[in-house]
């Protein structure tokens, strides 16, 4: 299993959830761009700005949102074989599950979602079961 990050454009929307890998710009400084690099469940994300500095920004903390989305991560899954071969392909965000982003295959029914013990994939839109699990970035 290999998952790589690409991007889809949703420029101008406020970032309203903590998620790593989102290209953002500061809402009050239109020339300051960066990437979210760490999350905090209490409504904060850490951003690494293009100029090198890192800063915690609000994504719901204190009822405030500091960031505008430039692009969201989308994923490509490859390397699945046998019955799981249908899980290969491009995934785009379709909503949330357990407070984390949920993705669906662009040309299929397969979903990618997060549970307490890692990212999972299922060949149908059902989060009660799964056919593949991605435990960490070192898994293959």
PDB file of C-alpha atoms in Angstrom, residues 3 41 95-103 111-121 127 130 133-136:
ATOM      1  CA  UNK A   3      -0.619   6.636  -0.388  1.00  0.00           C
ATOM      2  CA  UNK A  41      -8.011  18.326  19.020  1.00  0.00           C
ATOM      3  CA  UNK A  95     -17.034  14.669   4.646  1.00  0.00           C
ATOM      4  CA  UNK A  96     -16.052  13.634   8.163  1.00  0.00           C
ATOM      5  CA  UNK A  97     -16.086  10.475  10.271  1.00  0.00           C
ATOM      6  CA  UNK A  98     -15.137  10.558  13.978  1.00  0.00           C
ATOM      7  CA  UNK A  99     -14.100  14.197  13.594  1.00  0.00           C
ATOM      8  CA  UNK A 100     -11.548  13.371  10.867  1.00  0.00           C
ATOM      9  CA  UNK A 101     -11.787  13.746   7.100  1.00  0.00           C
ATOM     10  CA  UNK A 102     -13.494  10.964   5.151  1.00  0.00           C
ATOM     11  CA  UNK A 103     -12.488  10.291   1.526  1.00  0.00           C
ATOM     12  CA  UNK A 111     -13.936   4.930   1.136  1.00  0.00           C
ATOM     13  CA  UNK A 112     -10.958   5.893   3.308  1.00  0.00           C
ATOM     14  CA  UNK A 113     -11.707   6.850   6.925  1.00  0.00           C
ATOM     15  CA  UNK A 114      -9.986   7.196  10.297  1.00  0.00           C
ATOM     16  CA  UNK A 115     -10.696   5.086  13.387  1.00  0.00           C
ATOM     17  CA  UNK A 116      -8.874   5.172  16.734  1.00  0.00           C
ATOM     18  CA  UNK A 117      -6.144   2.815  15.524  1.00  0.00           C
ATOM     19  CA  UNK A 118      -5.425   4.334  12.089  1.00  0.00           C
ATOM     20  CA  UNK A 119      -6.635   4.953   8.547  1.00  0.00           C
ATOM     21  CA  UNK A 120      -8.839   2.247   7.019  1.00  0.00           C
ATOM     22  CA  UNK A 121     -10.301   1.515   3.590  1.00  0.00           C
ATOM     23  CA  UNK A 127     -17.374   2.462   8.240  1.00  0.00           C
ATOM     24  CA  UNK A 130     -12.706  -2.433   6.462  1.00  0.00           C
ATOM     25  CA  UNK A 133      -5.641  -0.583   7.387  1.00  0.00           C
ATOM     26  CA  UNK A 134      -2.739   1.880   7.274  1.00  0.00           C
ATOM     27  CA  UNK A 135      -1.154   1.826  10.738  1.00  0.00           C
ATOM     28  CA  UNK A 136       1.687   4.311  10.165  1.00  0.00           C
TER      29      UNK A 136
END
